[in-house]
Amino acid sequence: LLVEGKTLFRDLSFTITPGSRIGLVGRNGCGKSSLLNLLYACALGDTAVECGSVRVADNLAVANFTQDRRALDQSITLRRALAPDGDGVVFKGRSLHVVSWAKRFQFKPDQLDTPVGTMSGGEQARILIADLMRQPADILLLDEPTNDLDIGSLDVLEESLLEFEGGVI
């Protein structure tokens, strides 16, 4: 796999099916995030690799969790971050009130009016995980999702991933 003139991988081949779990392990700077970014871009139809190929299923929905926490609007409240369109979210075809959704990710109802910018890194990571799980997706791309997570938050992530029926990288 050649990206920006640099060979990241040779003879890499895998298929992601529902229930697949693929872990990428390697030293810093070896190309793990680059591979995830490339797969996401290919799934969106935004790029082609310089060498090799990535085949994407028709109508594939991919959700991407990056290391970049800056995408989270620091000025909104926890309520708006968890439920951007009202007082509820749709999860697995079911409507859930924002309070129930917040509790699922270890937030207390009295935190709902707290500005995101005043929350800890672990709390902000849980907000991003909640947003990720709310998205309809066939595949989840997770780039170091455990950064800033405490044990309770790791449990929430683990439970969410166990419930996810699609493929995970």
mmCIF file of C-alpha atoms in Angstrom:
data_model
loop_
_atom_site.group_PDB
_atom_site.id
_atom_site.type_symbol
_atom_site.label_atom_id
_atom_site.label_comp_id
_atom_site.label_asym_id
_atom_site.label_seq_id
_atom_site.Cartn_x
_atom_site.Cartn_y
_atom_site.Cartn_z
ATOM 1 C CA LEU A 1 0.000 0.000 0.000
ATOM 2 C CA LEU A 2 1.607 3.214 -1.187
ATOM 3 C CA VAL A 3 0.505 6.564 0.281
ATOM 4 C CA GLU A 4 2.128 9.895 -0.579
ATOM 5 C CA GLY A 5 5.059 8.082 -2.162
ATOM 6 C CA LYS A 6 5.770 6.020 0.967
ATOM 7 C CA THR A 7 5.202 2.275 1.158
ATOM 8 C CA LEU A 8 3.184 1.578 4.291
ATOM 9 C CA PHE A 9 2.367 -2.094 3.774
ATOM 10 C CA ARG A 10 3.226 -4.932 1.420
ATOM 11 C CA ASP A 11 1.072 -7.986 0.771
ATOM 12 C CA LEU A 12 -1.678 -6.735 3.072
ATOM 13 C CA SER A 13 -5.015 -8.383 2.430
ATOM 14 C CA PHE A 14 -8.094 -8.658 4.632
ATOM 15 C CA THR A 15 -11.855 -8.720 4.392
ATOM 16 C CA ILE A 16 -14.109 -7.139 6.952
ATOM 17 C CA THR A 17 -17.440 -8.865 7.484
ATOM 18 C CA PRO A 18 -20.143 -8.363 10.132
ATOM 19 C CA GLY A 19 -18.693 -9.320 13.489
ATOM 20 C CA SER A 20 -15.058 -8.990 12.322
ATOM 21 C CA ARG A 21 -12.625 -7.555 14.834
ATOM 22 C CA ILE A 22 -9.216 -6.496 13.497
ATOM 23 C CA GLY A 23 -6.525 -4.962 15.689
ATOM 24 C CA LEU A 24 -3.645 -2.917 14.320
ATOM 25 C CA VAL A 25 -0.506 -3.130 16.431
ATOM 26 C CA GLY A 26 2.787 -1.394 15.782
ATOM 27 C CA ARG A 27 5.212 1.256 16.916
ATOM 28 C CA ASN A 28 4.418 4.962 16.696
ATOM 29 C CA GLY A 29 4.721 6.302 13.170
ATOM 30 C CA CYS A 30 4.496 2.942 11.398
ATOM 31 C CA GLY A 31 1.288 3.824 9.528
ATOM 32 C CA LYS A 32 -1.630 2.559 11.642
ATOM 33 C CA SER A 33 -3.489 5.876 11.605
ATOM 34 C CA SER A 34 -2.587 6.423 7.954
ATOM 35 C CA LEU A 35 -4.136 3.065 7.076
ATOM 36 C CA LEU A 36 -7.319 3.881 8.995
ATOM 37 C CA ASN A 37 -7.531 7.314 7.365
ATOM 38 C CA LEU A 38 -7.013 5.771 3.945
ATOM 39 C CA LEU A 39 -9.702 3.128 4.543
ATOM 40 C CA TYR A 40 -12.122 5.838 5.691
ATOM 41 C CA ALA A 41 -11.394 8.026 2.677
ATOM 42 C CA CYS A 42 -11.837 5.053 0.335
ATOM 43 C CA ALA A 43 -15.137 4.154 1.993
ATOM 44 C CA LEU A 44 -16.308 7.718 1.337
ATOM 45 C CA GLY A 45 -15.108 7.472 -2.264
ATOM 46 C CA ASP A 46 -12.678 10.337 -1.696
ATOM 47 C CA THR A 47 -9.375 8.743 -2.646
ATOM 48 C CA ALA A 48 -7.635 5.953 -4.415
ATOM 49 C CA VAL A 49 -4.402 4.324 -3.362
ATOM 50 C CA GLU A 50 -1.336 4.916 -5.530
ATOM 51 C CA CYS A 51 -0.517 1.208 -5.613
ATOM 52 C CA GLY A 52 -2.758 -1.713 -4.721
ATOM 53 C CA SER A 53 -6.495 -1.559 -4.295
ATOM 54 C CA VAL A 54 -9.227 -1.138 -1.733
ATOM 55 C CA ARG A 55 -12.595 -2.624 -2.604
ATOM 56 C CA VAL A 56 -15.610 -1.154 -0.833
ATOM 57 C CA ALA A 57 -19.064 -2.744 -0.690
ATOM 58 C CA ASP A 58 -21.986 -0.823 -2.165
ATOM 59 C CA ASN A 59 -23.819 1.416 0.320
ATOM 60 C CA LEU A 60 -21.206 0.797 3.008
ATOM 61 C CA ALA A 61 -21.621 3.002 6.092
ATOM 62 C CA VAL A 62 -18.416 3.642 8.018
ATOM 63 C CA ALA A 63 -18.030 5.573 11.276
ATOM 64 C CA ASN A 64 -14.616 6.945 12.158
ATOM 65 C CA PHE A 65 -13.217 7.623 15.645
ATOM 66 C CA THR A 66 -9.985 9.590 15.362
ATOM 67 C CA GLN A 67 -7.360 10.597 17.906
ATOM 68 C CA ASP A 68 -8.260 14.236 17.206
ATOM 69 C CA ARG A 69 -10.567 15.422 19.975
ATOM 70 C CA ARG A 70 -10.713 18.930 18.481
ATOM 71 C CA ALA A 71 -13.735 17.971 16.381
ATOM 72 C CA LEU A 72 -15.849 18.222 19.541
ATOM 73 C CA ASP A 73 -17.521 21.639 19.844
ATOM 74 C CA GLN A 74 -16.314 22.944 23.211
ATOM 75 C CA SER A 75 -19.000 25.635 23.438
ATOM 76 C CA ILE A 76 -22.080 23.393 23.435
ATOM 77 C CA THR A 77 -23.621 21.636 26.404
ATOM 78 C CA LEU A 78 -23.393 17.931 27.080
ATOM 79 C CA ARG A 79 -27.106 17.698 26.192
ATOM 80 C CA ARG A 80 -26.477 19.093 22.662
ATOM 81 C CA ALA A 81 -23.352 16.983 22.210
ATOM 82 C CA LEU A 82 -25.253 13.795 23.041
ATOM 83 C CA ALA A 83 -28.527 14.694 21.300
ATOM 84 C CA PRO A 84 -27.870 17.359 18.646
ATOM 85 C CA ASP A 85 -31.383 17.316 17.202
ATOM 86 C CA GLY A 86 -33.583 17.470 20.308
ATOM 87 C CA ASP A 87 -34.158 15.581 23.524
ATOM 88 C CA GLY A 88 -33.597 12.124 22.160
ATOM 89 C CA VAL A 89 -31.417 9.930 19.997
ATOM 90 C CA VAL A 90 -32.158 7.012 17.742
ATOM 91 C CA PHE A 91 -30.086 3.946 18.593
ATOM 92 C CA LYS A 92 -30.605 0.630 16.807
ATOM 93 C CA GLY A 93 -33.919 1.912 15.473
ATOM 94 C CA ARG A 94 -35.188 2.823 18.935
ATOM 95 C CA SER A 95 -35.769 6.310 20.269
ATOM 96 C CA LEU A 96 -34.065 6.992 23.592
ATOM 97 C CA HIS A 97 -34.365 10.087 25.782
ATOM 98 C CA VAL A 98 -31.122 12.028 26.201
ATOM 99 C CA VAL A 99 -31.097 11.242 29.948
ATOM 100 C CA SER A 100 -31.092 7.487 29.247
ATOM 101 C CA TRP A 101 -28.419 7.927 26.580
ATOM 102 C CA ALA A 102 -26.309 10.013 28.978
ATOM 103 C CA LYS A 103 -26.565 7.387 31.730
ATOM 104 C CA ARG A 104 -25.447 4.689 29.282
ATOM 105 C CA PHE A 105 -22.164 6.624 28.925
ATOM 106 C CA GLN A 106 -21.817 7.280 32.676
ATOM 107 C CA PHE A 107 -23.081 10.857 32.707
ATOM 108 C CA LYS A 108 -25.451 12.085 35.400
ATOM 109 C CA PRO A 109 -28.625 13.969 34.462
ATOM 110 C CA ASP A 110 -27.389 17.070 36.337
ATOM 111 C CA GLN A 111 -24.400 17.232 33.960
ATOM 112 C CA LEU A 112 -26.533 17.733 30.834
ATOM 113 C CA ASP A 113 -26.277 21.540 30.930
ATOM 114 C CA THR A 114 -22.500 21.494 31.522
ATOM 115 C CA PRO A 115 -20.416 23.011 28.701
ATOM 116 C CA VAL A 116 -18.325 20.362 26.937
ATOM 117 C CA GLY A 117 -15.252 22.594 27.214
ATOM 118 C CA THR A 118 -15.245 22.259 31.012
ATOM 119 C CA MET A 119 -15.325 18.467 30.952
ATOM 120 C CA SER A 120 -12.299 16.193 31.415
ATOM 121 C CA GLY A 121 -10.535 14.444 28.557
ATOM 122 C CA GLY A 122 -12.106 11.141 29.579
ATOM 123 C CA GLU A 123 -15.594 12.669 29.633
ATOM 124 C CA GLN A 124 -15.020 14.210 26.216
ATOM 125 C CA ALA A 125 -13.865 10.840 24.900
ATOM 126 C CA ARG A 126 -17.104 9.287 26.214
ATOM 127 C CA ILE A 127 -19.080 11.974 24.362
ATOM 128 C CA LEU A 128 -17.268 11.034 21.153
ATOM 129 C CA ILE A 129 -17.927 7.339 21.795
ATOM 130 C CA ALA A 130 -21.625 8.091 22.356
ATOM 131 C CA ASP A 131 -21.696 9.997 19.062
ATOM 132 C CA LEU A 132 -19.920 7.150 17.291
ATOM 133 C CA MET A 133 -22.377 4.560 18.587
ATOM 134 C CA ARG A 134 -25.329 6.731 17.544
ATOM 135 C CA GLN A 135 -24.216 6.672 13.911
ATOM 136 C CA PRO A 136 -25.637 3.960 11.694
ATOM 137 C CA ALA A 137 -22.575 2.040 10.507
ATOM 138 C CA ASP A 138 -21.479 -1.266 9.057
ATOM 139 C CA ILE A 139 -17.854 -0.728 10.082
ATOM 140 C CA LEU A 140 -16.248 1.225 12.907
ATOM 141 C CA LEU A 141 -12.722 2.554 12.428
ATOM 142 C CA LEU A 142 -11.234 3.284 15.849
ATOM 143 C CA ASP A 143 -7.905 5.085 16.110
ATOM 144 C CA GLU A 144 -6.676 4.707 19.694
ATOM 145 C CA PRO A 145 -10.143 4.973 21.233
ATOM 146 C CA THR A 146 -8.862 4.209 24.733
ATOM 147 C CA ASN A 147 -6.798 7.413 25.026
ATOM 148 C CA ASP A 148 -7.931 9.384 28.128
ATOM 149 C CA LEU A 149 -10.360 6.692 29.278
ATOM 150 C CA ASP A 150 -10.615 5.576 32.879
ATOM 151 C CA ILE A 151 -11.638 2.021 33.814
ATOM 152 C CA GLY A 152 -15.375 2.821 33.853
ATOM 153 C CA SER A 153 -15.159 4.464 30.438
ATOM 154 C CA LEU A 154 -13.217 1.500 29.076
ATOM 155 C CA ASP A 155 -16.071 -0.719 30.277
ATOM 156 C CA VAL A 156 -18.574 1.499 28.416
ATOM 157 C CA LEU A 157 -16.494 1.256 25.230
ATOM 158 C CA GLU A 158 -16.156 -2.509 25.593
ATOM 159 C CA GLU A 159 -19.910 -2.980 26.132
ATOM 160 C CA SER A 160 -20.697 -0.756 23.149
ATOM 161 C CA LEU A 161 -18.331 -2.685 20.896
ATOM 162 C CA LEU A 162 -19.691 -6.036 22.061
ATOM 163 C CA GLU A 163 -23.193 -4.874 21.090
ATOM 164 C CA PHE A 164 -22.027 -3.621 17.679
ATOM 165 C CA GLU A 165 -22.878 -6.182 15.032
ATOM 166 C CA GLY A 166 -20.680 -4.787 12.255
ATOM 167 C CA GLY A 167 -16.939 -4.982 11.684
ATOM 168 C CA VAL A 168 -14.421 -3.118 13.824
ATOM 169 C CA ILE A 169 -10.852 -2.098 13.047
#
